[in-house]
Each structure stands twice: as structure tokens, then as C-alpha cells.
Coordinates of C-alpha atoms in Angstrom, one line a residue:
M24 CA -167.4 57.4 -72.2
L25 CA -170.9 56.6 -71.0
A26 CA -169.6 54.8 -68.0
A27 CA -167.4 57.9 -67.1
L28 CA -170.5 60.2 -67.5
R29 CA -172.5 58.0 -65.2
R30 CA -169.8 58.2 -62.6
D31 CA -169.6 62.0 -63.1
V32 CA -173.3 62.2 -62.3
R33 CA -172.9 60.0 -59.2
A34 CA -170.0 62.2 -58.1
A35 CA -172.1 65.3 -58.2
M36 CA -174.9 63.6 -56.2
D37 CA -172.4 62.3 -53.6
R38 CA -170.5 65.6 -53.1
D39 CA -173.3 68.2 -53.4
P40 CA -175.8 68.1 -50.6
A41 CA -178.1 70.3 -52.7
A42 CA -178.5 67.5 -55.4
R43 CA -181.8 65.8 -54.9
S44 CA -181.9 63.4 -57.9
A45 CA -179.9 62.2 -60.8
L46 CA -182.3 63.8 -63.2
E47 CA -181.8 67.2 -61.5
V48 CA -178.0 66.8 -61.8
I49 CA -178.3 65.9 -65.5
I50 CA -180.6 68.8 -66.4
C51 CA -179.4 71.6 -64.1
Y52 CA -175.6 71.2 -63.4
P53 CA -173.4 73.1 -65.8
G54 CA -170.3 71.3 -64.4
V55 CA -171.8 67.9 -65.5
H56 CA -172.7 69.4 -68.9
A57 CA -169.1 70.7 -69.2
L58 CA -167.7 67.2 -68.5
A59 CA -170.1 65.6 -71.0
G60 CA -169.0 68.1 -73.7
H61 CA -165.4 67.5 -72.8
R62 CA -165.6 63.8 -72.9
A63 CA -167.1 64.0 -76.4
S64 CA -164.6 66.5 -77.6
H65 CA -161.7 64.4 -76.1
W66 CA -163.0 61.4 -78.0
L67 CA -162.8 63.4 -81.2
W68 CA -159.4 64.7 -80.4
R69 CA -158.0 61.2 -79.7
H70 CA -159.4 60.1 -83.1
R71 CA -157.5 63.0 -84.8
A72 CA -160.7 65.1 -85.5
H73 CA -158.9 68.1 -84.0
L74 CA -161.0 70.9 -85.6
P75 CA -164.4 69.4 -84.7
A76 CA -163.0 68.7 -81.2
R77 CA -162.0 72.3 -80.7
A78 CA -165.4 73.5 -82.1
L79 CA -167.3 71.3 -79.6
A80 CA -165.1 72.5 -76.8
E81 CA -165.7 76.1 -77.7
L82 CA -169.5 75.5 -77.8
T83 CA -169.3 73.8 -74.4
R84 CA -167.4 76.8 -73.0
M85 CA -170.1 79.3 -74.3
L86 CA -172.9 77.2 -72.8
T87 CA -171.3 76.4 -69.4
G88 CA -168.5 78.9 -68.7
V89 CA -166.0 76.1 -68.4
D90 CA -163.0 76.1 -70.7
I91 CA -161.4 72.6 -71.1
H92 CA -159.0 71.9 -73.9
P93 CA -160.1 68.7 -75.7
A94 CA -156.6 67.2 -75.3
A95 CA -156.8 67.4 -71.5
A96 CA -157.2 64.1 -69.8
L97 CA -159.9 63.9 -67.1
S98 CA -160.5 60.6 -65.2
P99 CA -164.0 59.5 -64.1
G100 CA -165.7 60.9 -61.1
V101 CA -164.6 64.5 -61.5
F102 CA -167.0 67.1 -60.0
I103 CA -166.9 70.7 -61.1
D104 CA -169.1 72.6 -58.6
H105 CA -170.7 75.8 -59.7
A106 CA -168.5 75.5 -62.8
T107 CA -168.2 79.2 -63.8
G108 CA -164.7 80.4 -64.7
V109 CA -162.9 77.0 -64.7
V110 CA -160.0 76.8 -67.1
I111 CA -158.1 73.5 -67.8
G112 CA -155.2 73.6 -70.3
E113 CA -154.2 71.2 -73.1
T114 CA -151.7 69.0 -71.3
A115 CA -153.4 68.9 -67.9
E116 CA -154.2 65.5 -66.4
I117 CA -156.8 65.1 -63.6
G118 CA -157.2 62.0 -61.5
A119 CA -160.3 60.2 -60.4
D120 CA -162.8 61.7 -57.9
V121 CA -161.3 65.2 -58.0
T122 CA -163.5 68.1 -56.8
I123 CA -163.0 71.5 -58.5
Y124 CA -164.7 74.6 -57.4
Q125 CA -165.5 77.8 -59.4
G126 CA -162.7 80.0 -60.7
V127 CA -160.0 77.4 -60.8
T128 CA -157.3 77.5 -63.4
L129 CA -155.0 74.6 -64.3
G130 CA -152.6 76.7 -66.5
G131 CA -149.2 76.8 -68.1
T132 CA -146.3 79.0 -67.4
S133 CA -144.4 78.6 -70.7
L134 CA -144.9 78.6 -74.5
D135 CA -143.3 75.2 -75.0
K136 CA -145.3 72.6 -77.0
G137 CA -144.7 69.8 -74.6
K138 CA -146.1 69.2 -71.1
R139 CA -146.8 72.6 -69.6
H140 CA -149.9 72.1 -67.4
P141 CA -150.4 70.4 -64.0
T142 CA -151.0 66.7 -63.2
V143 CA -153.6 66.4 -60.4
G144 CA -153.8 63.1 -58.4
D145 CA -156.9 61.2 -57.3
R146 CA -159.3 62.6 -54.7
V147 CA -157.8 66.1 -54.7
V148 CA -160.0 69.0 -53.6
I149 CA -159.2 72.4 -55.4
G150 CA -160.8 75.4 -53.7
A151 CA -162.5 78.3 -55.4
G152 CA -160.2 80.6 -57.3
A153 CA -157.1 78.5 -56.9
K154 CA -154.5 78.6 -59.6
I155 CA -152.2 75.6 -60.3
L156 CA -149.6 76.6 -62.8
G157 CA -146.9 74.7 -64.7
P158 CA -146.0 71.1 -65.3
I159 CA -146.2 70.2 -61.6
T160 CA -147.8 67.3 -59.8
I161 CA -150.3 67.5 -57.0
G162 CA -150.3 64.3 -55.0
D163 CA -153.3 62.1 -54.2
D164 CA -155.7 63.2 -51.4
S165 CA -154.4 66.8 -51.3
T166 CA -156.4 69.9 -50.6
I167 CA -155.7 73.2 -52.4
G168 CA -157.0 76.2 -50.4
A169 CA -159.2 78.8 -52.0
N170 CA -157.3 81.5 -54.0
A171 CA -154.0 79.6 -53.5
V172 CA -151.4 80.0 -56.3
V173 CA -149.5 76.8 -56.6
V174 CA -146.3 76.7 -58.7
K175 CA -144.4 73.9 -56.9
P176 CA -145.2 70.2 -56.6
A177 CA -147.2 69.0 -53.6
P178 CA -146.7 65.5 -52.2
T179 CA -149.5 63.1 -51.4
G180 CA -151.9 64.2 -48.7
S181 CA -150.8 67.9 -48.7
V182 CA -152.6 71.0 -47.7
V183 CA -151.5 74.0 -49.8
V184 CA -152.5 77.5 -49.0
G185 CA -151.4 81.1 -49.7
V186 CA -149.7 83.1 -52.5
P187 CA -147.4 81.5 -53.5
G188 CA -148.8 78.2 -52.3
Q189 CA -147.1 76.7 -49.3
V190 CA -147.4 73.1 -48.2
I191 CA -148.7 72.8 -44.6
G192 CA -147.9 69.8 -42.4
R193 CA -150.9 68.0 -41.0
S194 CA -151.1 67.5 -37.2
R195 CA -154.5 65.7 -37.5
P196 CA -156.0 63.3 -40.0
R197 CA -157.3 64.7 -43.3
P198 CA -160.8 66.1 -42.9
V199 CA -163.7 64.7 -44.9
P200 CA -163.6 66.2 -48.5
G201 CA -165.9 69.1 -49.0
T202 CA -165.8 70.4 -45.4
G203 CA -164.7 73.8 -46.8
D204 CA -161.7 76.1 -46.2
S205 CA -162.5 77.1 -42.6
A206 CA -160.1 74.4 -41.3
L207 CA -157.2 75.6 -43.4
P208 CA -154.5 77.6 -41.7
D209 CA -154.1 81.4 -42.2
L210 CA -150.3 81.7 -42.8
V211 CA -150.2 85.5 -42.8
G212 CA -152.5 85.8 -39.8
A213 CA -150.6 83.2 -37.8
S214 CA -147.2 84.9 -38.6
L215 CA -148.6 88.3 -37.7
Q216 CA -150.0 87.1 -34.4
S217 CA -146.7 85.5 -33.5
L218 CA -144.9 88.7 -34.4
L219 CA -147.2 90.9 -32.4
T220 CA -146.9 88.6 -29.4
R221 CA -143.1 88.8 -29.5
V222 CA -143.2 92.6 -30.0
G223 CA -145.6 93.0 -27.0
R224 CA -143.2 91.0 -24.8
L225 CA -140.2 93.1 -25.9
E226 CA -142.1 96.4 -25.2
A227 CA -143.1 95.1 -21.8
L228 CA -139.5 94.3 -21.0
A229 CA -138.3 97.7 -22.4
D230 CA -140.6 99.9 -20.3
G231 CA -140.6 97.7 -17.3
Q232 CA -144.4 97.8 -17.0
G233 CA -145.7 97.3 -20.5
S234 CA -147.7 100.5 -20.3
G235 CA -148.8 102.6 -23.3
P236 CA -151.1 101.8 -26.2
V237 CA -150.4 98.6 -28.0
I238 CA -152.2 96.4 -30.5
R239 CA -152.6 93.0 -29.0
P240 CA -152.9 89.7 -30.9
P241 CA -156.5 88.7 -31.7
E242 CA -158.4 86.7 -29.1
A243 CA -161.1 84.4 -30.5
G244 CA -160.7 86.2 -33.9
V245 CA -161.2 89.7 -32.4
W246 CA -158.5 92.4 -32.6
H247 CA -158.2 94.8 -29.7
G248 CA -156.3 98.0 -29.5
E249 CA -156.6 101.7 -28.7
D250 CA -154.5 103.2 -31.5
F251 CA -156.3 102.1 -34.6
S252 CA -156.9 105.0 -37.0
I253 CA -160.5 104.1 -37.7

């Protein structure tokens, strides 16, 4: 357990550019505190001290804002950044060197007693507010976009965005972990832009000149048009 805690501290230092020293991480990082509390409560749970394990998990939740069931299995090197609002269910399994941002839920979708929470592979990055629900598997080296709702398995090296979460094919190598969500595709925006482009071409063909007010697709992220109501 101590070896896992040392690796958790090292993970926080490696993946948070704001971390200046191991002592700062140990004293000031609620995500690290939550992992320390969980590893102690998980040890109690494995030794059939279920009530003390649940009590320690509840105390950890009140102190850190992170709710991890003591039966959940977390590998070493997990980093919970900002920590607040993270929920990890009883049968969840998380691989090594996973990064979890605030507001993430690894939840269940049924009342069955068996496996009902996700299994997350190694080196996965889960963006802020993402929800991974059900007994599904997220493959190694995947990225889950912020606020995605994932209810289907994702293969190794996936990018998952949207509601419900959709797996996006990669045309370039995986970016360095922690580069943020700015490189993730906007599925709705891309679809809307494609639709507007096709509608604009059809209107131009219909009137022969393409005259009249139209809303054109965005250029460099800026929308243009004469008939907005605002």
C-alpha cells in the first residue's frame, strides 16, 4: 500500500505542472488524500472489515469530496486532479497511471449485485464531468472527453466524445496526456457545418445566383450571417 501511495504522489507531480514538491502534494492535494483514504479502506474491505471500511470511506468523502467505494480496485499511479465531485462505484476497476478530472462518475446502470461498474484500462485520461456507466471496458491509452456520457465499450487507443459517447477514429498519433480537450473533435459542430455547407450549395443552385440572406458555416470559429435574431 505504501508503494502505491508513493507512486500516487509521483503521478501527481508528473501530471500537474502546478506541483512544486512532493511535500506540497502530500499536504495540499485532496485527490492524493482521497487515494490514501481509499487504499486504507480497500485494505480493510479485503480483510472483511466491511463496516470500518465503509466508515473510513465516508470520512474520506466528507474531507475530500471524492466518493470511492472501498471495494473498488484502483491500480497504482492514479491521479485525481482537483478531486471534487468524483464518484467511483463498488465494482469499478481502474488501471495504472489513469488521470481523472473533477466531476467524473464511474457508475452503474442496474441494481444487480454483480459487476455493474466500468473497467478502465491503463493510462486512460477521463475529462472533467465525464460519466462512464455500466459494466463496460475502456481500453488502454484512451481519452474520454469532458462531459461525455459513455455507455458502450471503447477499444484501446480510443477518443470518446459527446452524449452519448461516440468513438472517434484517429488520423494522427495520440497527443501527449494532459494536453486538454481543445484537440478533441466537436461532433455536433462538424455535422452542423457540413449540413450548412450542403444547404448553401443547394440554395445557390435553386436561385441560380445564391442571393438572399443565408447563415454561412463558421470560418476560423466565427459565425457570419445577416438573419440572426439577436
